[in-house]
Coordinates of C-alpha atoms and ligand atoms in Angstrom, one line a residue:
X15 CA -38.9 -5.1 153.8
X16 CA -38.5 -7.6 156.9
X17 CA -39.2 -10.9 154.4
X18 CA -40.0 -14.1 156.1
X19 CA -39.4 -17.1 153.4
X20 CA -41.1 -20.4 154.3
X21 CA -39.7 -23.8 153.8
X22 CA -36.3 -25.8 153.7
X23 CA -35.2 -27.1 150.6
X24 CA -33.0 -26.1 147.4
X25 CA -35.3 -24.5 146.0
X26 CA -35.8 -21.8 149.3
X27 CA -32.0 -21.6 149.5
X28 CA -32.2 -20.6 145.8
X29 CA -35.0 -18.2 147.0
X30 CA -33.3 -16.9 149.9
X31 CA -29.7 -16.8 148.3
X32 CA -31.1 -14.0 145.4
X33 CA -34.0 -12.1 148.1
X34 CA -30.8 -11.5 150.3
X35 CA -29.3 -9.5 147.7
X36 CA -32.9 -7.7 146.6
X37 CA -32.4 -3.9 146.9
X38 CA -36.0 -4.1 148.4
X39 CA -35.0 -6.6 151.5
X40 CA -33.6 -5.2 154.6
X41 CA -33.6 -8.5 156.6
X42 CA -34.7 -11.8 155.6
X43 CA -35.5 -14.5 157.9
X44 CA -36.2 -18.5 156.8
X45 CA -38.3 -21.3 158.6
X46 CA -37.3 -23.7 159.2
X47 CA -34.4 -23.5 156.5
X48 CA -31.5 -25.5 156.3
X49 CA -27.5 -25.4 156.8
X50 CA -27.1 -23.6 153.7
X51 CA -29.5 -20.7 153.9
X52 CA -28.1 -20.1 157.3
X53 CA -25.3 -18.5 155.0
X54 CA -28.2 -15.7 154.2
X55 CA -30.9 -15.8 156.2
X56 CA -31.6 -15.8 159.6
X57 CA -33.1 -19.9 160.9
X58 CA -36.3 -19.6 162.9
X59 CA -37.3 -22.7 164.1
X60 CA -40.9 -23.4 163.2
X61 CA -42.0 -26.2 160.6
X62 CA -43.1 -24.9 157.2
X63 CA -46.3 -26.9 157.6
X64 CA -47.1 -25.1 161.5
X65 CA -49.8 -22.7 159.8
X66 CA -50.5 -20.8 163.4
X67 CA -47.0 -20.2 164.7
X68 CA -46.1 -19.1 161.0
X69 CA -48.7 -16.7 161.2
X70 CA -48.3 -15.2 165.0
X71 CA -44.3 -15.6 163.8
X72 CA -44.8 -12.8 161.4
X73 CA -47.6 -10.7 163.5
X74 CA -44.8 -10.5 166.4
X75 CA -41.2 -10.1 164.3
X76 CA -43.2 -7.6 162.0
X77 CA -43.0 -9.3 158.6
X78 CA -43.8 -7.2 155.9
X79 CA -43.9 -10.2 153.0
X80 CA -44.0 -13.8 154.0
X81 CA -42.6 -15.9 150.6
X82 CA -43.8 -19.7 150.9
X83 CA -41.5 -22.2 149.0
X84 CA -43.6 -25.6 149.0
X85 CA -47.3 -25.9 148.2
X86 CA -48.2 -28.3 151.5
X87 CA -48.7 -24.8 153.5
X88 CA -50.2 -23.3 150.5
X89 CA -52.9 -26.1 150.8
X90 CA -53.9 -26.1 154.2
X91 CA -54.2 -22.1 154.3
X92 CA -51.0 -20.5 155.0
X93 CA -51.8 -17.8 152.5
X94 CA -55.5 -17.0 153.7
X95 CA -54.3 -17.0 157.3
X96 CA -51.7 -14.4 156.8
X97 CA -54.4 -12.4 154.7
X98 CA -56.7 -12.3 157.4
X99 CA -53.8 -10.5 159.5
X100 CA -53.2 -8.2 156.4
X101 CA -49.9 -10.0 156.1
X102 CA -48.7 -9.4 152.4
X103 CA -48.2 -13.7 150.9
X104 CA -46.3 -14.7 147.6
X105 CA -48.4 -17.5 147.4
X106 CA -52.0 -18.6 146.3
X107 CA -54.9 -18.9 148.6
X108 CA -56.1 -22.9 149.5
X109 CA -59.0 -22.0 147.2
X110 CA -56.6 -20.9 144.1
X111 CA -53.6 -23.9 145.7
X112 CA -56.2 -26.2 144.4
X113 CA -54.9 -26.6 140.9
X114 CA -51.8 -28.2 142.1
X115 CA -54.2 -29.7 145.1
X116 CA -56.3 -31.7 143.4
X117 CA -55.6 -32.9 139.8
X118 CA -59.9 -32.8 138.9
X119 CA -60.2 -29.3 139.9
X120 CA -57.1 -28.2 137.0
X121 CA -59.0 -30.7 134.4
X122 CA -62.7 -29.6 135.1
X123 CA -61.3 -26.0 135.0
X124 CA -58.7 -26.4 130.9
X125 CA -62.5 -28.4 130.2
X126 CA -64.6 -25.3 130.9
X127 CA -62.2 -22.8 130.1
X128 CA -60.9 -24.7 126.2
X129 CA -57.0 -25.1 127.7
X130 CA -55.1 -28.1 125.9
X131 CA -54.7 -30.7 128.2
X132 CA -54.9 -34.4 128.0
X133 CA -58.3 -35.9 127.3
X134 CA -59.8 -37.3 130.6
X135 CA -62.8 -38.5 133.4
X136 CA -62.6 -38.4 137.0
X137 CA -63.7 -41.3 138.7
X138 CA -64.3 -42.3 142.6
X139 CA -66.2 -46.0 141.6
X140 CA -64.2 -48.3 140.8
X141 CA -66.6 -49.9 138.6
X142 CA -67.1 -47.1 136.2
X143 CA -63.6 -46.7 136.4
X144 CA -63.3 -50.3 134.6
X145 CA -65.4 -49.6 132.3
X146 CA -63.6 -46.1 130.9
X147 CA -60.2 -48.0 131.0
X148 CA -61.5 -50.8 128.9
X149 CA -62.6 -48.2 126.0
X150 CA -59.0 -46.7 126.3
X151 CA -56.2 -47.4 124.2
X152 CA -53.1 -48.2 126.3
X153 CA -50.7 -46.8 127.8
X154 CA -53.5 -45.5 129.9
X155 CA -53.0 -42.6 132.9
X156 CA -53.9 -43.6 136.6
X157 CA -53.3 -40.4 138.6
X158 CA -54.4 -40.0 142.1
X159 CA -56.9 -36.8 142.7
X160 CA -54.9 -35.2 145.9
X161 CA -50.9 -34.8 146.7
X162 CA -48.9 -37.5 146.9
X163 CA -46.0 -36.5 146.9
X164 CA -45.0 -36.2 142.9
X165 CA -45.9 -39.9 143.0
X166 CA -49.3 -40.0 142.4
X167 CA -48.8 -40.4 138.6
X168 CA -49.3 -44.4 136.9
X169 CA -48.7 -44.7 133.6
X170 CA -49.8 -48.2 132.5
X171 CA -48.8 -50.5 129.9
X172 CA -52.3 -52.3 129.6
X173 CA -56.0 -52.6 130.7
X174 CA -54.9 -54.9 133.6
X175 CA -52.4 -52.5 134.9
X176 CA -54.4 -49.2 134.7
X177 CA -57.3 -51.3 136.3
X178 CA -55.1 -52.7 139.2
X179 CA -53.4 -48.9 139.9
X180 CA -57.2 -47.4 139.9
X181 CA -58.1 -49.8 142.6
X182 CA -55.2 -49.2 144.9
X183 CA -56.0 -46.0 144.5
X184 CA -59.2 -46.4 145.3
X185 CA -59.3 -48.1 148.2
X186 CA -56.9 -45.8 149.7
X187 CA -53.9 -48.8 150.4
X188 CA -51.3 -46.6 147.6
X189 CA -51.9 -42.6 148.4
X190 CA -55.2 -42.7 151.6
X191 CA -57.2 -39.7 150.9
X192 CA -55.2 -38.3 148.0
X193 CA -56.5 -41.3 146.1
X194 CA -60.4 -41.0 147.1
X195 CA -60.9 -39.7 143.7
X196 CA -58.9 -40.4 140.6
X197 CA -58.4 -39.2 136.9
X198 CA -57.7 -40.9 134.2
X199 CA -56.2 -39.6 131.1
X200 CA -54.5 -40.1 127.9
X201 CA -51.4 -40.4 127.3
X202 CA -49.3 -37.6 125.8
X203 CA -46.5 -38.5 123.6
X204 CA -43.9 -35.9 123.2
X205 CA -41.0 -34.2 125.4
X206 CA -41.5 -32.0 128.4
X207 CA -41.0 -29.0 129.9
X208 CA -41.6 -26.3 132.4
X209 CA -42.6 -23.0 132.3
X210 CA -42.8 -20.4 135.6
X211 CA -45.3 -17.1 135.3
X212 CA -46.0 -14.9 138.1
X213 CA -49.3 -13.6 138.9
X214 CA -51.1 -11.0 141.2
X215 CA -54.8 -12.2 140.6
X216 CA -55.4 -10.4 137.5
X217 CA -52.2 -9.8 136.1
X218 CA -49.7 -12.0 134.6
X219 CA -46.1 -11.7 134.0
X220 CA -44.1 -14.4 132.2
X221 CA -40.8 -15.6 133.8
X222 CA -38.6 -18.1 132.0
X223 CA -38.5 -22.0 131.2
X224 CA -36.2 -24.7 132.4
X225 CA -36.3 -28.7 131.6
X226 CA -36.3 -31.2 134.6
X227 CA -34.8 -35.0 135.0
X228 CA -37.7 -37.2 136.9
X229 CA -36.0 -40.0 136.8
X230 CA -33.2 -41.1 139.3
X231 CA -30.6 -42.5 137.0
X232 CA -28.7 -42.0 133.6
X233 CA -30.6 -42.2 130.4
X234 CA -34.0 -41.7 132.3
X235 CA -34.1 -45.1 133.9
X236 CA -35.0 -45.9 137.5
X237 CA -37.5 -44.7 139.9
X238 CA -39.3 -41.4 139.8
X239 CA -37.9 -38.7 142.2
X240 CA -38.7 -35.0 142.8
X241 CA -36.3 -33.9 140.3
X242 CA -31.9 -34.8 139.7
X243 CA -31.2 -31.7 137.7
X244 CA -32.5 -29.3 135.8
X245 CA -31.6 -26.7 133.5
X246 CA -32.9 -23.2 131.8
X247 CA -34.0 -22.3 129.1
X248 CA -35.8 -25.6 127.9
X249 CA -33.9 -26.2 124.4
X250 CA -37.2 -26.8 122.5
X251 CA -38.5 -23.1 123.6
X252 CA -39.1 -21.0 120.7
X253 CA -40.7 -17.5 120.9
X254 CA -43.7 -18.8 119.2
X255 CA -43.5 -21.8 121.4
X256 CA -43.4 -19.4 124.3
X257 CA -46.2 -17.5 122.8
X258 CA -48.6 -20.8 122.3
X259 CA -47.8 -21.2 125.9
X260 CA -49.1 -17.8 127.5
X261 CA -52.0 -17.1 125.3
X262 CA -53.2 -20.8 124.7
X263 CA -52.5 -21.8 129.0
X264 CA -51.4 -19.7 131.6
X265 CA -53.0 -16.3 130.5
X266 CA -56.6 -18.1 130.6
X267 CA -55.8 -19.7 133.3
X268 CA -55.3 -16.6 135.1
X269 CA -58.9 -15.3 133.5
X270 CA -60.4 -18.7 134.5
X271 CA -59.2 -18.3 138.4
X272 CA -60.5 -15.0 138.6
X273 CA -64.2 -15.7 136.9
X274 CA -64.3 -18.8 139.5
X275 CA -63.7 -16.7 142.4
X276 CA -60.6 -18.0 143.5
X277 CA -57.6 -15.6 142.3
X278 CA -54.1 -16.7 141.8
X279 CA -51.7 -15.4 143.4
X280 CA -47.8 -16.3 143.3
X281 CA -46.1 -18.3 140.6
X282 CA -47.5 -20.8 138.7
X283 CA -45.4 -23.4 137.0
X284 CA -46.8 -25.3 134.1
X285 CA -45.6 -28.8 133.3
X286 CA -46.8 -29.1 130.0
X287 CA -45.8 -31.7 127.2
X288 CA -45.1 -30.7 123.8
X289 CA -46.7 -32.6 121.2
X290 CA -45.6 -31.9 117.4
X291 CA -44.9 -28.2 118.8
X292 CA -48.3 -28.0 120.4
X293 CA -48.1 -27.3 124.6
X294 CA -50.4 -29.3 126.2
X295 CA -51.0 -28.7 129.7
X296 CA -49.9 -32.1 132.3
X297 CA -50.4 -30.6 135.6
X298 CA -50.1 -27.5 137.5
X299 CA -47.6 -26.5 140.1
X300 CA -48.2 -23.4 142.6
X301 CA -45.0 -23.4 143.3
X302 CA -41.4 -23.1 142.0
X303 CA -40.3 -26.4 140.8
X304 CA -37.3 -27.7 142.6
X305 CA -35.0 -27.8 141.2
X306 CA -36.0 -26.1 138.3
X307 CA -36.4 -22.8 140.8
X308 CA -32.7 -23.0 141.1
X309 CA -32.0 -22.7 137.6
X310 CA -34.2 -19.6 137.2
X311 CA -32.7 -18.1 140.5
X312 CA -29.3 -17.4 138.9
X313 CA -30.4 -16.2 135.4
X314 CA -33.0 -13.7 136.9
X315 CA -32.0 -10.3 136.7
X316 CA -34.0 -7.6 139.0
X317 CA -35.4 -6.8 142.2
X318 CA -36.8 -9.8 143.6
X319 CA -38.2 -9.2 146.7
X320 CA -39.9 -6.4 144.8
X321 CA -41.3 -8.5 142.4
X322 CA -42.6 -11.1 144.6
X323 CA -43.8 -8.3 146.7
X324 CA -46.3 -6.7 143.5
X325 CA -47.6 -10.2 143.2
X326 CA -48.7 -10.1 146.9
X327 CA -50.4 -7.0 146.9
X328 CA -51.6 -6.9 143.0
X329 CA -49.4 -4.7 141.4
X330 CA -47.7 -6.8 139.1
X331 CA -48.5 -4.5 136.2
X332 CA -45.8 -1.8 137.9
X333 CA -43.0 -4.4 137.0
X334 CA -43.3 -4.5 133.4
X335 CA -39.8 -4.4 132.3
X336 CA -38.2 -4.9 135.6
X337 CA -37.5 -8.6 135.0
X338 CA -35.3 -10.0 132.5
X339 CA -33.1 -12.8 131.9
X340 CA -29.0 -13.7 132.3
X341 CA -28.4 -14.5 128.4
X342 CA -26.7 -17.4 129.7
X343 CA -28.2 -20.6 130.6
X344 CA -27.8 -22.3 133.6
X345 CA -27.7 -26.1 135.0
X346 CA -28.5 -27.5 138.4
X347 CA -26.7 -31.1 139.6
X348 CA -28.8 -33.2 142.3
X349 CA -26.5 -34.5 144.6
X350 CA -28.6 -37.4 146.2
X351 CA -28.3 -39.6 149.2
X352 CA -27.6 -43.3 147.9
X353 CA -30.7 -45.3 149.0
X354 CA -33.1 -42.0 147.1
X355 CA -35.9 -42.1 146.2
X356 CA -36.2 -45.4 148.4
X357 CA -35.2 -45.5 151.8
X358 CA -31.8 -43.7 152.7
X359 CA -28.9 -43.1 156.0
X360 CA -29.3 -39.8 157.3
X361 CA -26.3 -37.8 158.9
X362 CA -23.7 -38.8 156.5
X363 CA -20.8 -36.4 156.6
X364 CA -20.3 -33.8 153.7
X365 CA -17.2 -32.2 153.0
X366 CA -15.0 -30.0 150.4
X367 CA -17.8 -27.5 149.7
X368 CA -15.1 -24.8 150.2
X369 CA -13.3 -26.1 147.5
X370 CA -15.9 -25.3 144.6
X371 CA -15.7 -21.6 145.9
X372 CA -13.2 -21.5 143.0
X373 CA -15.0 -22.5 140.3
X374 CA -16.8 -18.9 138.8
X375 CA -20.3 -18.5 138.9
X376 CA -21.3 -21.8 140.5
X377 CA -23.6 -21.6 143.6
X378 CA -24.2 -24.8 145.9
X379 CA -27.5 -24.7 147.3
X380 CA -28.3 -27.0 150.1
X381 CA -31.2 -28.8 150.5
X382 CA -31.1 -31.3 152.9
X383 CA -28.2 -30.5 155.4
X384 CA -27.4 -29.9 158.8
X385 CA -24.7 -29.0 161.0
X386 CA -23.9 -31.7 163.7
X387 CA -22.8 -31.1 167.2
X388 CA -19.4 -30.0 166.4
X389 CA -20.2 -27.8 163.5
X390 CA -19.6 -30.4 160.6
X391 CA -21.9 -30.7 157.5
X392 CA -24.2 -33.7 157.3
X393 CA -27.0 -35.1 155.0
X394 CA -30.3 -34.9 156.0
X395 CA -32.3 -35.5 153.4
X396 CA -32.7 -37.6 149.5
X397 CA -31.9 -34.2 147.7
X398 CA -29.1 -33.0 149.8
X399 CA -27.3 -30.5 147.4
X400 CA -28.3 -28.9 143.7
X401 CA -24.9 -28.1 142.4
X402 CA -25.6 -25.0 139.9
X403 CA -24.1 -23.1 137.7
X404 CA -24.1 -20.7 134.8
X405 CA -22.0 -20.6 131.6
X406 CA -21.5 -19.0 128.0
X407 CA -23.2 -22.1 126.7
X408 CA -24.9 -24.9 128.6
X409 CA -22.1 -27.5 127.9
X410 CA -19.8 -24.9 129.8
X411 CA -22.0 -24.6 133.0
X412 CA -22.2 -28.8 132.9
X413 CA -18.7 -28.5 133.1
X414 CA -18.7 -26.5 136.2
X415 CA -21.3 -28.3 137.7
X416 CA -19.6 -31.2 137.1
X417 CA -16.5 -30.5 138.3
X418 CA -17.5 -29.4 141.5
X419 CA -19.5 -32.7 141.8
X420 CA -15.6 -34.0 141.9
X421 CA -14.3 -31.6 144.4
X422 CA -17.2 -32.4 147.0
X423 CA -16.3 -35.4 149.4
X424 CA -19.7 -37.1 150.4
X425 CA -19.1 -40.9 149.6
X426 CA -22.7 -41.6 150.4
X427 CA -24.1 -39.5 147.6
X428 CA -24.6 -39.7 144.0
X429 CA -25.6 -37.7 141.3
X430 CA -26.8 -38.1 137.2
X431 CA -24.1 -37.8 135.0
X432 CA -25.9 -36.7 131.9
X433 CA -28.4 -33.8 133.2
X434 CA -29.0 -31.6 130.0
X435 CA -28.6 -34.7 127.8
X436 CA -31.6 -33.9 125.9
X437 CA -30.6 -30.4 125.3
X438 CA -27.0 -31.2 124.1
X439 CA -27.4 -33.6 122.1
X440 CA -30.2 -31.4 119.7
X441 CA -27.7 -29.0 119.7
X442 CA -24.6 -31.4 118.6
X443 CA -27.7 -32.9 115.6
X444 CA -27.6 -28.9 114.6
X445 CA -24.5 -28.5 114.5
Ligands
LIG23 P1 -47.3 -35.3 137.5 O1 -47.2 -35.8 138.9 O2 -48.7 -34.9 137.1 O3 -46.2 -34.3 137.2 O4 -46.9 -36.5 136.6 C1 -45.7 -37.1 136.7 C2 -45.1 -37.4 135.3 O5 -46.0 -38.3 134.7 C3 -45.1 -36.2 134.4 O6 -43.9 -35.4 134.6 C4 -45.1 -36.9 133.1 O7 -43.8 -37.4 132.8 C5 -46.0 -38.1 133.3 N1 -47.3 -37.8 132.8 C6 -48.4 -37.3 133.6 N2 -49.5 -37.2 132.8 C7 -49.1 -37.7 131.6 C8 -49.9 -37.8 130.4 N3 -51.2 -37.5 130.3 N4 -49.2 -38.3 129.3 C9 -47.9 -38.7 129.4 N5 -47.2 -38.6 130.5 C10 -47.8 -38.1 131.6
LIG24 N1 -39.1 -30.7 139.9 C1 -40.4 -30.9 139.9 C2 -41.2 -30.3 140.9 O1 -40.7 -29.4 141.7 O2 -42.4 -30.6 141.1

């Protein structure tokens, strides 16, 4: 297959890095990709959010599968676009996008369909919004109906708090139209974690879990971000946990999409809290996570491009079997521009990426690089680099990944120092 991969970040480098070396791929090309994926894929130059010259893209060069990373396109249509060319799309239609789109649509659809989630109303009057707050027991959960940008999410101490966050939201000053509508929910006490399924419309295939760090600095403080490290599997994942997750969530979830006439197609990723070992849905995701995706990138073990390929044209049910998982488990470092998730210098010069070519089974995906005008590396981005790794336990890939964060030279960078902390420090209490 000629495989055109949309998007520009770590997660598409982890993407493009493992489709490269699909039996099933011939050539792969990425738009508008970064100075990382150049190392696999071939750059074209069109935005991933450019819907029409996507679309005639893959018409003229021939694309058999088009493989979108982020869920903007997915939104505005990339996915019914391409269909209507008979283009084969690893990603949902806008229609079926809307569960990650608009934060009402997933709640009215667990309501209907019995899948645990938190208990909730959606609201676009800020009066009867009041009103629900003040019957609420804080902390109380402002969220924004329509992307923001992962930061569409209040959690708020108290009455006055939740109230003041739903009339931002309202009025439009905090998120514009995202915030038109809002839901407010209660608040879920427990730990999180991720879990990734692929589906074809009808057919679902479970892939693995991983556990992300939100938060930009050490011991979970600071501002939300889209994500400083990751690593898979989650430790709290049990079989039966795994079970609870597919039968009680994503598998009627996949029913529910299909009996509303809107399909899913493509991966859907499940951030779901576990509360005294009961998953509870938070929100959906039609995407990979980032950088979650680069976790599961370098434990998967089978044809990829393949794979991804059955989900676009609904024969997921042939790969039964074909998809397992590297017994090992694997950790991704963020490597961040200093300033992130605030405001941040671009075109800082990175350097000494050669030197972690040493270290054994550690990839460096790029996400927000560029080459300057003599060839150098330089940051373009808040997540610049997701440093990953695999190892025989996860304190040995930390070790990797941490040691490479020493060999690379980018003095306007930073990273967590204590990704996995959750996970390792259950497994030193067992011990
Ligand atoms: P979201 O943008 O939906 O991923 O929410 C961002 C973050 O807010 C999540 O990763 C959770 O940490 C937190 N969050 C969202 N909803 C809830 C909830 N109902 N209870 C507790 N925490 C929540
Ligand atoms: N890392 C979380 C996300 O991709 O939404």
């Amino acid at each position: 297959m000629k495989i055109l991969l949309v998007g520009s970040g770590g997660r598409e480098h982890a993407l493009a890095w493992l489709l490269a070396q699909s039996p099933s791929c011939r050539a792969l090309y990425c738009a508008p990709g970064n100075a990382g994926i150049e190392s696999c894929a071939e750059i074209v130059d069109i935005a991933a959010e450019d819907v029409d010259a996507l679309v005639a893209y893959a018409k003229n060069n021939e694309i058999n599968l088009v493989v979108v990373g982020p869920e903007a396109p997915l939104v505005k249509g990339l996915a019914d676009a391409l269909a209507a060319e008979n283009i084969l799309v690893f990603g949902p239609s806008a229609a079926a996008a809307q569960l990650e789109g608009s934060k009402g649509f997933m709640k009215d659809l667990c309501k209907k369909y019995n899948i645990p989630t938190a208990g909730y109303e959606r609201f676009s009057d800020l009066e009867a919004a009041k009103a629900y707050i003040m019957q609420q027991t804080p902390p109380v959960v402002v969220k924004a109906d329509g992307l923001a940008a992962g930061k569409g999410v209040i959690i708020a101490q108290n009455h006055d708090e939740a109230i003041e966050a739903a009339a931002e939201m309202l009025s439009g000053s905090s998120f514009g139209d995202a915030g038109a509508q809002i839901v407010i929910e209660e608040f879920l006490d427990g730990e999180e974690l991720s879990y990734f399924a692929l589906a074809d419309g009808k057919t679902m295939l479970p892939l693995t879990s991983a556990q992300d760090h939100k938060r930009a600095f050490d011991g979970d403080e600071g501002p939300n971000t889209g994500g400083m490290g990751a690593y898979s599997p989650a430790h709290m994942m049990t079989p039966e946990l795994e079970q609870k997750i597919l039968s009680q969530i994503i598998e009627p979830t996949i029913d529910a999409m299909a009996k509303e006439g809107c399909p899913f197609t493509g991966v859907l990723f499940a951030g779901l809290m576990v509360v005294d070992g009961q998953p509870k849905l938070i929100e959906y995701n039609v995407r990979f996570g980032d950088p979650e995706c680069q976790t599961l990138m370098v434990r998967f073990k089978g044809d990829l491009a393949a794979v991804l390929r059955a989900c676009a044209s609904g024969t997921l049910s042939e790969m039964d079997g074909q998809v397992g998982w590297s017994e090992e488990p694997s950790m991704c470092v963020v490597m961040a521009t200093k300033g992130y998730p605030g405001s941040y210098p671009k075109n800082t010069p990175i350097k000494g990426i050669a030197a972690t070519f040493d270290v054994q089974h550690l990839t460096v995906f790029h996400a927000g690089t560029a080459k300057d005008e003599n060839g150098a590396l330089v940051s373009t981005g808040g997540r610049v680099l997701g440093i990953t790794a695999t190892g025989k336990d996860l304190r040995e890939a930390k070790g990797k990944c941490y040691r490479a964060v020493g060999l690379i030279d980018w003095p306007d960078g930073f990273c967590r120092s204590d990704i996995g902390w959750r996970a390792l420090k259950a497994a030193d209490e067992a011990a």
